[in-house]
mmCIF file of C-alpha atoms and ligand atoms in Angstrom:
data_model
loop_
_atom_site.group_PDB
_atom_site.id
_atom_site.type_symbol
_atom_site.label_atom_id
_atom_site.label_comp_id
_atom_site.label_asym_id
_atom_site.label_seq_id
_atom_site.Cartn_x
_atom_site.Cartn_y
_atom_site.Cartn_z
ATOM 1 C CA UNK A 1 -21.112 38.587 111.911
ATOM 2 C CA UNK A 2 -24.413 40.224 112.571
ATOM 3 C CA UNK A 3 -24.820 43.714 111.578
ATOM 4 C CA UNK A 4 -24.292 46.531 113.232
ATOM 5 C CA UNK A 5 -26.022 48.881 110.876
ATOM 6 C CA UNK A 6 -24.381 51.810 111.280
ATOM 7 C CA UNK A 7 -20.220 51.798 112.247
ATOM 8 C CA UNK A 8 -18.240 54.283 111.855
ATOM 9 C CA UNK A 9 -14.186 54.060 110.387
ATOM 10 C CA UNK A 10 -11.514 56.522 110.022
ATOM 11 C CA UNK A 11 -8.610 55.777 107.626
ATOM 12 C CA UNK A 12 -5.449 57.495 106.650
ATOM 13 C CA UNK A 13 -4.018 57.871 103.276
ATOM 14 C CA UNK A 14 -0.896 56.296 101.748
ATOM 15 C CA UNK A 15 2.154 57.452 99.755
ATOM 16 C CA UNK A 16 3.111 54.591 97.018
ATOM 17 C CA UNK A 17 6.878 53.959 96.761
ATOM 18 C CA UNK A 18 6.400 51.428 94.152
ATOM 19 C CA UNK A 19 4.041 53.021 92.705
ATOM 20 C CA UNK A 20 0.160 50.915 91.359
ATOM 21 C CA UNK A 21 0.335 52.043 87.779
ATOM 22 C CA UNK A 22 -2.302 49.574 85.280
ATOM 23 C CA UNK A 23 -4.545 47.623 85.850
ATOM 24 C CA UNK A 24 -4.446 43.723 84.301
ATOM 25 C CA UNK A 25 -8.114 42.930 85.125
ATOM 26 C CA UNK A 26 -10.833 46.914 85.049
ATOM 27 C CA UNK A 27 -13.187 45.447 87.218
ATOM 28 C CA UNK A 28 -11.168 43.230 89.524
ATOM 29 C CA UNK A 29 -8.999 45.926 89.953
ATOM 30 C CA UNK A 30 -6.466 43.618 89.472
ATOM 31 C CA UNK A 31 -2.683 44.907 88.832
ATOM 32 C CA UNK A 32 0.214 44.394 85.786
ATOM 33 C CA UNK A 33 2.488 44.653 89.501
ATOM 34 C CA UNK A 34 2.779 44.956 93.540
ATOM 35 C CA UNK A 35 3.484 47.932 94.996
ATOM 36 C CA UNK A 36 4.257 49.489 98.026
ATOM 37 C CA UNK A 37 3.619 52.034 100.581
ATOM 38 C CA UNK A 38 3.790 54.055 103.296
ATOM 39 C CA UNK A 39 0.381 55.113 105.465
ATOM 40 C CA UNK A 40 1.049 58.309 106.747
ATOM 41 C CA UNK A 41 0.005 60.013 110.036
ATOM 42 C CA UNK A 42 -1.998 63.474 107.857
ATOM 43 C CA UNK A 43 -5.094 64.549 106.802
ATOM 44 C CA UNK A 44 -7.311 61.166 107.540
ATOM 45 C CA UNK A 45 -10.930 60.614 106.090
ATOM 46 C CA UNK A 46 -13.546 59.752 108.231
ATOM 47 C CA UNK A 47 -16.807 57.579 107.242
ATOM 48 C CA UNK A 48 -20.196 57.091 109.225
ATOM 49 C CA UNK A 49 -22.380 54.299 107.468
ATOM 50 C CA UNK A 50 -25.316 54.134 108.692
ATOM 51 C CA UNK A 51 -28.364 51.291 107.111
ATOM 52 C CA UNK A 52 -31.404 52.742 105.702
ATOM 53 C CA UNK A 53 -34.131 50.039 105.097
ATOM 54 C CA UNK A 54 -36.524 52.988 104.469
ATOM 55 C CA UNK A 55 -34.490 54.571 101.801
ATOM 56 C CA UNK A 56 -34.895 53.313 97.612
ATOM 57 C CA UNK A 57 -31.241 54.590 96.948
ATOM 58 C CA UNK A 58 -27.539 55.075 98.493
ATOM 59 C CA UNK A 59 -27.465 58.625 99.719
ATOM 60 C CA UNK A 60 -23.486 59.863 100.148
ATOM 61 C CA UNK A 61 -22.739 63.358 102.002
ATOM 62 C CA UNK A 62 -18.636 64.047 101.108
ATOM 63 C CA UNK A 63 -17.777 66.642 102.473
ATOM 64 C CA UNK A 64 -20.979 67.966 103.488
ATOM 65 C CA UNK A 65 -22.643 68.018 100.044
ATOM 66 C CA UNK A 66 -24.802 65.402 98.448
ATOM 67 C CA UNK A 67 -22.234 63.517 96.003
ATOM 68 C CA UNK A 68 -23.434 63.328 92.057
ATOM 69 C CA UNK A 69 -22.165 61.295 89.255
ATOM 70 C CA UNK A 70 -19.250 59.259 88.756
ATOM 71 C CA UNK A 71 -18.268 59.858 92.565
ATOM 72 C CA UNK A 72 -21.349 58.817 93.191
ATOM 73 C CA UNK A 73 -22.247 55.387 91.402
ATOM 74 C CA UNK A 74 -18.552 54.290 92.654
ATOM 75 C CA UNK A 75 -19.351 54.326 96.437
ATOM 76 C CA UNK A 76 -22.935 52.754 94.383
ATOM 77 C CA UNK A 77 -21.694 50.481 93.691
ATOM 78 C CA UNK A 78 -18.904 49.544 95.886
ATOM 79 C CA UNK A 79 -21.190 48.848 98.648
ATOM 80 C CA UNK A 80 -23.803 46.077 96.296
ATOM 81 C CA UNK A 81 -20.662 44.567 95.659
ATOM 82 C CA UNK A 82 -20.717 44.307 99.834
ATOM 83 C CA UNK A 83 -24.566 44.217 100.152
ATOM 84 C CA UNK A 84 -24.023 41.020 97.254
ATOM 85 C CA UNK A 85 -22.134 39.294 100.351
ATOM 86 C CA UNK A 86 -23.223 39.951 102.953
ATOM 87 C CA UNK A 87 -26.906 39.074 102.212
ATOM 88 C CA UNK A 88 -27.977 41.822 102.479
ATOM 89 C CA UNK A 89 -31.150 44.603 100.374
ATOM 90 C CA UNK A 90 -30.608 48.422 102.891
ATOM 91 C CA UNK A 91 -29.348 50.991 101.397
ATOM 92 C CA UNK A 92 -26.848 52.804 103.453
ATOM 93 C CA UNK A 93 -26.702 56.754 103.853
ATOM 94 C CA UNK A 94 -22.770 57.390 103.641
ATOM 95 C CA UNK A 95 -21.562 60.642 105.921
ATOM 96 C CA UNK A 96 -17.826 60.701 104.622
ATOM 97 C CA UNK A 97 -15.032 63.321 105.778
ATOM 98 C CA UNK A 98 -11.478 63.607 104.535
ATOM 99 C CA UNK A 99 -8.807 66.083 105.406
ATOM 100 C CA UNK A 100 -6.756 66.356 102.559
ATOM 101 C CA UNK A 101 -7.710 68.209 99.280
ATOM 102 C CA UNK A 102 -9.957 66.603 96.504
ATOM 103 C CA UNK A 103 -8.572 64.832 93.193
ATOM 104 C CA UNK A 104 -4.625 66.370 93.931
ATOM 105 C CA UNK A 105 -3.097 63.484 94.017
ATOM 106 C CA UNK A 106 -2.234 62.691 97.640
ATOM 107 C CA UNK A 107 -4.592 59.895 98.134
ATOM 108 C CA UNK A 108 -8.014 60.974 99.057
ATOM 109 C CA UNK A 109 -9.633 57.709 96.510
ATOM 110 C CA UNK A 110 -7.056 55.472 99.239
ATOM 111 C CA UNK A 111 -7.453 56.527 102.291
ATOM 112 C CA UNK A 112 -12.185 57.179 101.070
ATOM 113 C CA UNK A 113 -12.951 53.400 99.642
ATOM 114 C CA UNK A 114 -10.418 52.570 103.300
ATOM 115 C CA UNK A 115 -12.542 53.964 105.695
ATOM 116 C CA UNK A 116 -15.558 53.184 103.894
ATOM 117 C CA UNK A 117 -14.552 49.308 103.144
ATOM 118 C CA UNK A 118 -13.971 49.237 107.459
ATOM 119 C CA UNK A 119 -16.984 51.040 108.079
ATOM 120 C CA UNK A 120 -19.741 49.258 105.519
ATOM 121 C CA UNK A 121 -18.372 45.717 106.370
ATOM 122 C CA UNK A 122 -19.419 46.249 109.385
ATOM 123 C CA UNK A 123 -22.500 47.986 109.139
ATOM 124 C CA UNK A 124 -23.553 45.388 107.433
ATOM 125 C CA UNK A 125 -21.898 42.398 108.681
ATOM 126 C CA UNK A 126 -19.717 41.244 106.872
ATOM 127 C CA UNK A 127 -16.875 38.407 108.515
ATOM 128 C CA UNK A 128 -13.504 38.268 106.765
ATOM 129 C CA UNK A 129 -9.266 38.849 108.547
ATOM 130 C CA UNK A 130 -7.755 41.490 107.278
ATOM 131 C CA UNK A 131 -6.745 40.291 104.117
ATOM 132 C CA UNK A 132 -10.038 39.509 103.006
ATOM 133 C CA UNK A 133 -10.855 43.415 103.679
ATOM 134 C CA UNK A 134 -7.546 44.368 101.771
ATOM 135 C CA UNK A 135 -9.464 42.727 98.472
ATOM 136 C CA UNK A 136 -12.445 43.877 98.743
ATOM 137 C CA UNK A 137 -11.480 47.309 99.408
ATOM 138 C CA UNK A 138 -9.103 46.882 96.154
ATOM 139 C CA UNK A 139 -12.520 47.059 93.951
ATOM 140 C CA UNK A 140 -13.415 50.151 95.767
ATOM 141 C CA UNK A 141 -10.071 52.407 94.327
ATOM 142 C CA UNK A 142 -6.967 49.616 93.936
ATOM 143 C CA UNK A 143 -4.396 52.058 96.882
ATOM 144 C CA UNK A 144 -7.835 51.377 99.871
ATOM 145 C CA UNK A 145 -6.434 48.099 100.093
ATOM 146 C CA UNK A 146 -2.882 49.623 101.065
ATOM 147 C CA UNK A 147 -5.005 52.253 103.419
ATOM 148 C CA UNK A 148 -6.861 49.954 105.711
ATOM 149 C CA UNK A 149 -2.957 49.375 106.572
ATOM 150 C CA UNK A 150 -0.342 51.124 109.146
ATOM 151 C CA UNK A 151 3.357 51.328 107.939
ATOM 152 C CA UNK A 152 5.160 49.757 104.975
ATOM 153 C CA UNK A 153 2.672 48.374 103.592
ATOM 154 C CA UNK A 154 3.008 45.908 100.657
ATOM 155 C CA UNK A 155 0.247 44.447 97.383
ATOM 156 C CA UNK A 156 -0.103 41.468 95.766
ATOM 157 C CA UNK A 157 -0.740 42.006 92.733
ATOM 158 C CA UNK A 158 -1.351 38.386 92.172
ATOM 159 C CA UNK A 159 0.214 35.186 90.125
ATOM 160 C CA UNK A 160 -2.531 35.862 86.705
ATOM 161 C CA UNK A 161 -2.634 32.027 86.469
ATOM 162 C CA UNK A 162 -4.411 31.465 89.938
ATOM 163 C CA UNK A 163 -6.896 29.437 90.305
ATOM 164 C CA UNK A 164 -9.305 32.652 92.158
ATOM 165 C CA UNK A 165 -6.942 36.170 91.058
ATOM 166 C CA UNK A 166 -9.489 37.913 92.929
ATOM 167 C CA UNK A 167 -8.122 36.070 96.122
ATOM 168 C CA UNK A 168 -4.583 36.479 95.234
ATOM 169 C CA UNK A 169 -4.429 39.795 95.091
ATOM 170 C CA UNK A 170 -4.119 41.950 98.852
ATOM 171 C CA UNK A 171 -2.698 43.707 100.592
ATOM 172 C CA UNK A 172 0.034 43.270 104.275
ATOM 173 C CA UNK A 173 1.551 44.713 106.323
ATOM 174 C CA UNK A 174 5.883 45.161 105.577
ATOM 175 C CA UNK A 175 6.485 42.877 109.121
ATOM 176 C CA UNK A 176 10.326 42.947 108.363
ATOM 177 C CA UNK A 177 10.848 47.018 107.572
ATOM 178 C CA UNK A 178 13.761 48.468 109.605
ATOM 179 C CA UNK A 179 13.336 52.680 109.218
ATOM 180 C CA UNK A 180 11.951 55.491 110.070
ATOM 181 C CA UNK A 181 10.905 57.252 107.699
ATOM 182 C CA UNK A 182 9.199 60.141 106.928
ATOM 183 C CA UNK A 183 7.616 61.486 104.050
ATOM 184 C CA UNK A 184 7.188 65.956 103.393
ATOM 185 C CA UNK A 185 4.159 66.732 101.195
ATOM 186 C CA UNK A 186 5.339 70.574 98.861
ATOM 187 C CA UNK A 187 1.298 70.511 97.704
ATOM 188 C CA UNK A 188 1.259 73.143 95.481
ATOM 189 C CA UNK A 189 -1.935 73.350 93.531
ATOM 190 C CA UNK A 190 -4.570 71.736 95.900
ATOM 191 C CA UNK A 191 -7.471 71.616 92.892
ATOM 192 C CA UNK A 192 -8.572 68.687 91.257
ATOM 193 C CA UNK A 193 -6.620 67.502 88.176
ATOM 194 C CA UNK A 194 -6.925 67.225 84.701
ATOM 195 C CA UNK A 195 -7.020 64.225 84.267
ATOM 196 C CA UNK A 196 -8.841 60.424 87.126
ATOM 197 C CA UNK A 197 -5.548 58.320 87.594
ATOM 198 C CA UNK A 198 -8.308 55.109 85.684
ATOM 199 C CA UNK A 199 -8.037 57.122 83.497
ATOM 200 C CA UNK A 200 -4.797 58.217 82.691
ATOM 201 C CA UNK A 201 -3.267 53.944 83.955
ATOM 202 C CA UNK A 202 -6.109 53.035 80.856
ATOM 203 C CA UNK A 203 -4.504 54.780 78.173
ATOM 204 C CA UNK A 204 -0.633 54.355 79.547
ATOM 205 C CA UNK A 205 -1.948 51.698 79.537
ATOM 206 C CA UNK A 206 -3.121 50.294 76.510
ATOM 207 C CA UNK A 207 -0.782 53.926 74.169
ATOM 208 C CA UNK A 208 2.393 54.101 76.213
ATOM 209 C CA UNK A 209 6.169 51.961 74.478
ATOM 210 C CA UNK A 210 7.471 52.576 77.296
ATOM 211 C CA UNK A 211 5.238 50.637 79.362
ATOM 212 C CA UNK A 212 6.131 46.511 79.139
ATOM 213 C CA UNK A 213 9.787 47.778 80.043
ATOM 214 C CA UNK A 214 8.383 49.479 83.379
ATOM 215 C CA UNK A 215 5.910 46.322 84.543
ATOM 216 C CA UNK A 216 9.860 44.568 84.677
ATOM 217 C CA UNK A 217 10.911 47.487 86.233
ATOM 218 C CA UNK A 218 9.167 47.805 89.173
ATOM 219 C CA UNK A 219 9.975 44.720 89.347
ATOM 220 C CA UNK A 220 13.153 44.983 90.187
ATOM 221 C CA UNK A 221 12.277 47.683 92.534
ATOM 222 C CA UNK A 222 10.027 45.970 94.688
ATOM 223 C CA UNK A 223 12.705 43.760 95.244
ATOM 224 C CA UNK A 224 15.236 45.839 95.585
ATOM 225 C CA UNK A 225 12.589 48.303 98.393
ATOM 226 C CA UNK A 226 12.427 45.203 99.717
ATOM 227 C CA UNK A 227 15.230 44.714 101.016
ATOM 228 C CA UNK A 228 16.858 48.278 101.725
ATOM 229 C CA UNK A 229 13.642 48.643 103.600
ATOM 230 C CA UNK A 230 15.472 45.606 106.272
ATOM 231 C CA UNK A 231 18.534 46.575 105.403
ATOM 232 C CA UNK A 232 17.465 49.902 107.156
ATOM 233 C CA UNK A 233 18.864 51.603 104.267
ATOM 234 C CA UNK A 234 17.736 54.950 103.190
ATOM 235 C CA UNK A 235 19.858 56.297 100.594
ATOM 236 C CA UNK A 236 18.808 52.804 98.620
ATOM 237 C CA UNK A 237 14.764 52.853 100.428
ATOM 238 C CA UNK A 238 15.303 57.037 98.433
ATOM 239 C CA UNK A 239 16.869 56.641 95.341
ATOM 240 C CA UNK A 240 14.224 53.681 94.872
ATOM 241 C CA UNK A 241 11.937 55.645 95.104
ATOM 242 C CA UNK A 242 12.653 58.177 92.826
ATOM 243 C CA UNK A 243 12.871 56.378 90.199
ATOM 244 C CA UNK A 244 10.231 54.206 90.653
ATOM 245 C CA UNK A 245 8.315 57.970 90.363
ATOM 246 C CA UNK A 246 9.876 59.524 87.917
ATOM 247 C CA UNK A 247 9.738 56.295 85.437
ATOM 248 C CA UNK A 248 6.023 55.795 85.851
ATOM 249 C CA UNK A 249 5.731 59.666 84.832
ATOM 250 C CA UNK A 250 7.718 59.155 81.799
ATOM 251 C CA UNK A 251 4.977 56.428 80.974
ATOM 252 C CA UNK A 252 2.860 58.324 81.063
ATOM 253 C CA UNK A 253 3.866 61.660 79.321
ATOM 254 C CA UNK A 254 4.104 58.437 76.236
ATOM 255 C CA UNK A 255 0.889 58.036 76.241
ATOM 256 C CA UNK A 256 -1.168 58.938 73.936
ATOM 257 C CA UNK A 257 -2.912 61.560 73.547
ATOM 258 C CA UNK A 258 0.090 62.410 76.704
ATOM 259 C CA UNK A 259 -0.596 62.425 80.257
ATOM 260 C CA UNK A 260 1.536 65.182 81.962
ATOM 261 C CA UNK A 261 0.435 66.112 85.935
ATOM 262 C CA UNK A 262 4.167 67.600 86.735
ATOM 263 C CA UNK A 263 4.123 70.764 86.040
ATOM 264 C CA UNK A 264 7.001 73.858 86.544
ATOM 265 C CA UNK A 265 6.516 74.295 89.457
ATOM 266 C CA UNK A 266 7.207 70.200 90.537
ATOM 267 C CA UNK A 267 10.022 70.176 88.611
ATOM 268 C CA UNK A 268 10.593 73.168 90.463
ATOM 269 C CA UNK A 269 10.696 71.575 93.597
ATOM 270 C CA UNK A 270 12.563 68.146 92.255
ATOM 271 C CA UNK A 271 15.617 70.930 91.232
ATOM 272 C CA UNK A 272 15.373 71.635 94.705
ATOM 273 C CA UNK A 273 15.218 68.544 95.916
ATOM 274 C CA UNK A 274 18.661 67.699 94.182
ATOM 275 C CA UNK A 275 20.405 70.489 96.127
ATOM 276 C CA UNK A 276 19.585 69.181 98.529
ATOM 277 C CA UNK A 277 21.173 65.874 98.453
ATOM 278 C CA UNK A 278 24.223 67.945 96.749
ATOM 279 C CA UNK A 279 24.607 69.863 100.415
ATOM 280 C CA UNK A 280 24.470 66.663 102.074
ATOM 281 C CA UNK A 281 21.123 66.288 103.619
ATOM 282 C CA UNK A 282 19.526 62.461 102.430
ATOM 283 C CA UNK A 283 16.143 63.802 100.093
ATOM 284 C CA UNK A 284 13.832 62.320 97.392
ATOM 285 C CA UNK A 285 10.845 62.709 95.259
ATOM 286 C CA UNK A 286 8.498 60.798 94.759
ATOM 287 C CA UNK A 287 4.396 62.122 92.756
ATOM 288 C CA UNK A 288 1.709 60.542 92.945
ATOM 289 C CA UNK A 289 -1.280 61.366 90.150
ATOM 290 C CA UNK A 290 -1.311 65.301 90.698
ATOM 291 C CA UNK A 291 1.805 67.897 90.412
ATOM 292 C CA UNK A 292 2.255 67.459 94.038
ATOM 293 C CA UNK A 293 5.289 66.389 95.384
ATOM 294 C CA UNK A 294 6.516 64.450 98.102
ATOM 295 C CA UNK A 295 10.072 64.180 99.813
ATOM 296 C CA UNK A 296 11.262 60.926 101.530
ATOM 297 C CA UNK A 297 13.762 61.032 103.984
ATOM 298 C CA UNK A 298 14.357 60.302 107.301
ATOM 299 C CA UNK A 299 12.387 61.181 109.897
ATOM 300 C CA UNK A 300 14.970 62.821 112.347
ATOM 301 C CA UNK A 301 15.836 64.954 109.062
ATOM 302 C CA UNK A 302 12.166 65.331 108.119
ATOM 303 C CA UNK A 303 11.752 69.494 109.621
ATOM 304 C CA UNK A 304 15.117 70.597 107.909
ATOM 305 C CA UNK A 305 14.104 69.324 104.881
ATOM 306 C CA UNK A 306 10.605 70.448 105.520
ATOM 307 C CA UNK A 307 11.997 73.996 106.202
ATOM 308 C CA UNK A 308 14.151 74.792 102.896
ATOM 309 C CA UNK A 309 10.890 73.677 101.327
ATOM 310 C CA UNK A 310 9.403 76.728 102.869
ATOM 311 C CA UNK A 311 12.241 78.476 102.070
ATOM 312 C CA UNK A 312 12.391 77.595 98.791
ATOM 313 C CA UNK A 313 8.293 77.540 97.721
ATOM 314 C CA UNK A 314 4.863 79.406 98.396
ATOM 315 C CA UNK A 315 3.528 76.351 99.194
ATOM 316 C CA UNK A 316 1.564 74.526 102.355
ATOM 317 C CA UNK A 317 4.013 71.695 103.931
ATOM 318 C CA UNK A 318 3.218 69.542 105.788
ATOM 319 C CA UNK A 319 5.214 66.132 107.795
ATOM 320 C CA UNK A 320 4.397 63.265 107.579
ATOM 321 C CA UNK A 321 5.246 60.411 109.295
ATOM 322 C CA UNK A 322 4.327 56.900 109.025
ATOM 323 C CA UNK A 323 0.947 56.665 110.186
ATOM 324 C CA UNK A 324 -1.222 53.503 111.594
ATOM 325 C CA UNK A 325 -4.364 51.587 110.150
ATOM 326 C CA UNK A 326 -7.904 52.217 109.725
ATOM 327 C CA UNK A 327 -9.701 51.409 112.661
ATOM 328 C CA UNK A 328 -13.066 52.069 114.023
ATOM 329 C CA UNK A 329 -14.522 55.333 116.100
ATOM 330 C CA UNK A 330 -17.921 54.536 118.078
ATOM 331 C CA UNK A 331 -21.008 55.920 117.024
ATOM 332 C CA UNK A 332 -22.572 59.154 117.622
ATOM 333 C CA UNK A 333 -26.308 59.379 116.902
HETATM 334 C C1 LIG B 401 -0.078 54.572 93.338
HETATM 335 N N1 LIG B 401 -1.677 56.155 91.974
HETATM 336 O O1 LIG B 401 -0.006 54.130 93.700
HETATM 337 C C2 LIG B 401 -0.542 55.127 92.482
HETATM 338 C C3 LIG B 401 0.921 56.524 92.308
HETATM 339 C C4 LIG B 401 -1.735 57.247 91.841
HETATM 340 C C5 LIG B 401 -0.323 56.953 91.234
HETATM 341 O O2 LIG B 401 -2.807 54.947 93.093
HETATM 342 O O3 LIG B 401 -8.364 53.401 89.601
HETATM 343 O O4 LIG B 401 -7.179 56.170 92.934
HETATM 344 O O5 LIG B 401 -9.385 53.518 92.010
HETATM 345 O O6 LIG B 401 -7.869 52.003 91.454
HETATM 346 O O7 LIG B 401 -6.478 53.854 93.551
HETATM 347 C C6 LIG B 401 -3.827 56.472 92.685
HETATM 348 O O8 LIG B 401 -5.600 55.696 91.852
HETATM 349 O O9 LIG B 401 -6.663 54.244 91.353
HETATM 350 C C7 LIG B 401 -2.693 55.625 92.622
HETATM 351 P P1 LIG B 401 -7.938 52.987 91.255
HETATM 352 P P2 LIG B 401 -6.267 54.682 92.981
HETATM 353 O O10 LIG B 401 -0.521 55.027 95.002
#
């Protein structure tokens, strides 16, 4: 492939039903466990990468403001990897626009690094199939590997004993899922989170006495979830996803010092979801590295579940359904 010099890509966030929590290799971003997610049809990130032969450094603009610190260094480190693989030296101008609140546990790093991966690979002329792009996205942010694909997606941790562990860890669509699911996002606090998920994972792996059991249970959760997706069994998918999310939070709350993303407001929403279930509505909660709760339900029940959440809370409630794979867009001047 030859370099296009500029490319624009759009990617959507994903929410894991079986979570990624903990790396066995920080540099290569290799997880301890497989994870499985649903890519959403809301909150896309649009990223433009333009090569700039005259620039001495990468310049990254996020939501209209120049990126600095950790955000800039993560983008530059990632672009260095793309340049090394493409055999090119030009620095880049990156313009990225999120529609999701950044850093609030709604997966902006997944859509962000998925869009950056696709745009940068295209701009620098890096060859590679979808699996290869997902391995590359993984190096930017683990969950980004899943946002390259639409619908339900599995990210394989890969066999630690494989001759090339980097190659063994990639994401791919779950092609035999027979479930039309929705995630109703209850956005409680769109502000930045107290501890980054990267640091929280590190601390959990290093200090939580619950972590080894979580790794074991996660394997069983994944097998159960895959079977239930194949069978279109919403209740088992929901129960498994809720259990897996609560177990992940329990694991980090047992770390030293504890990491707690759940707030009183999150717990209140978890209670509303439980009451909905007691009334016979199929609704289950999942939570990520932030206080927001996402309510998993059948697509046909989504508006009803959203209305109930609006009645019960002051929060912004957004209905998300299965979204598309990341894609390229026309470059404009
Ligand atoms: C997930 N999360 O599976 C889990 C559940 C948050 C909770 O993936 O360090 O931003 O960049 O690989 O991908 C958030 O972690 O972490 C995440 P890095 P990432 O969606």
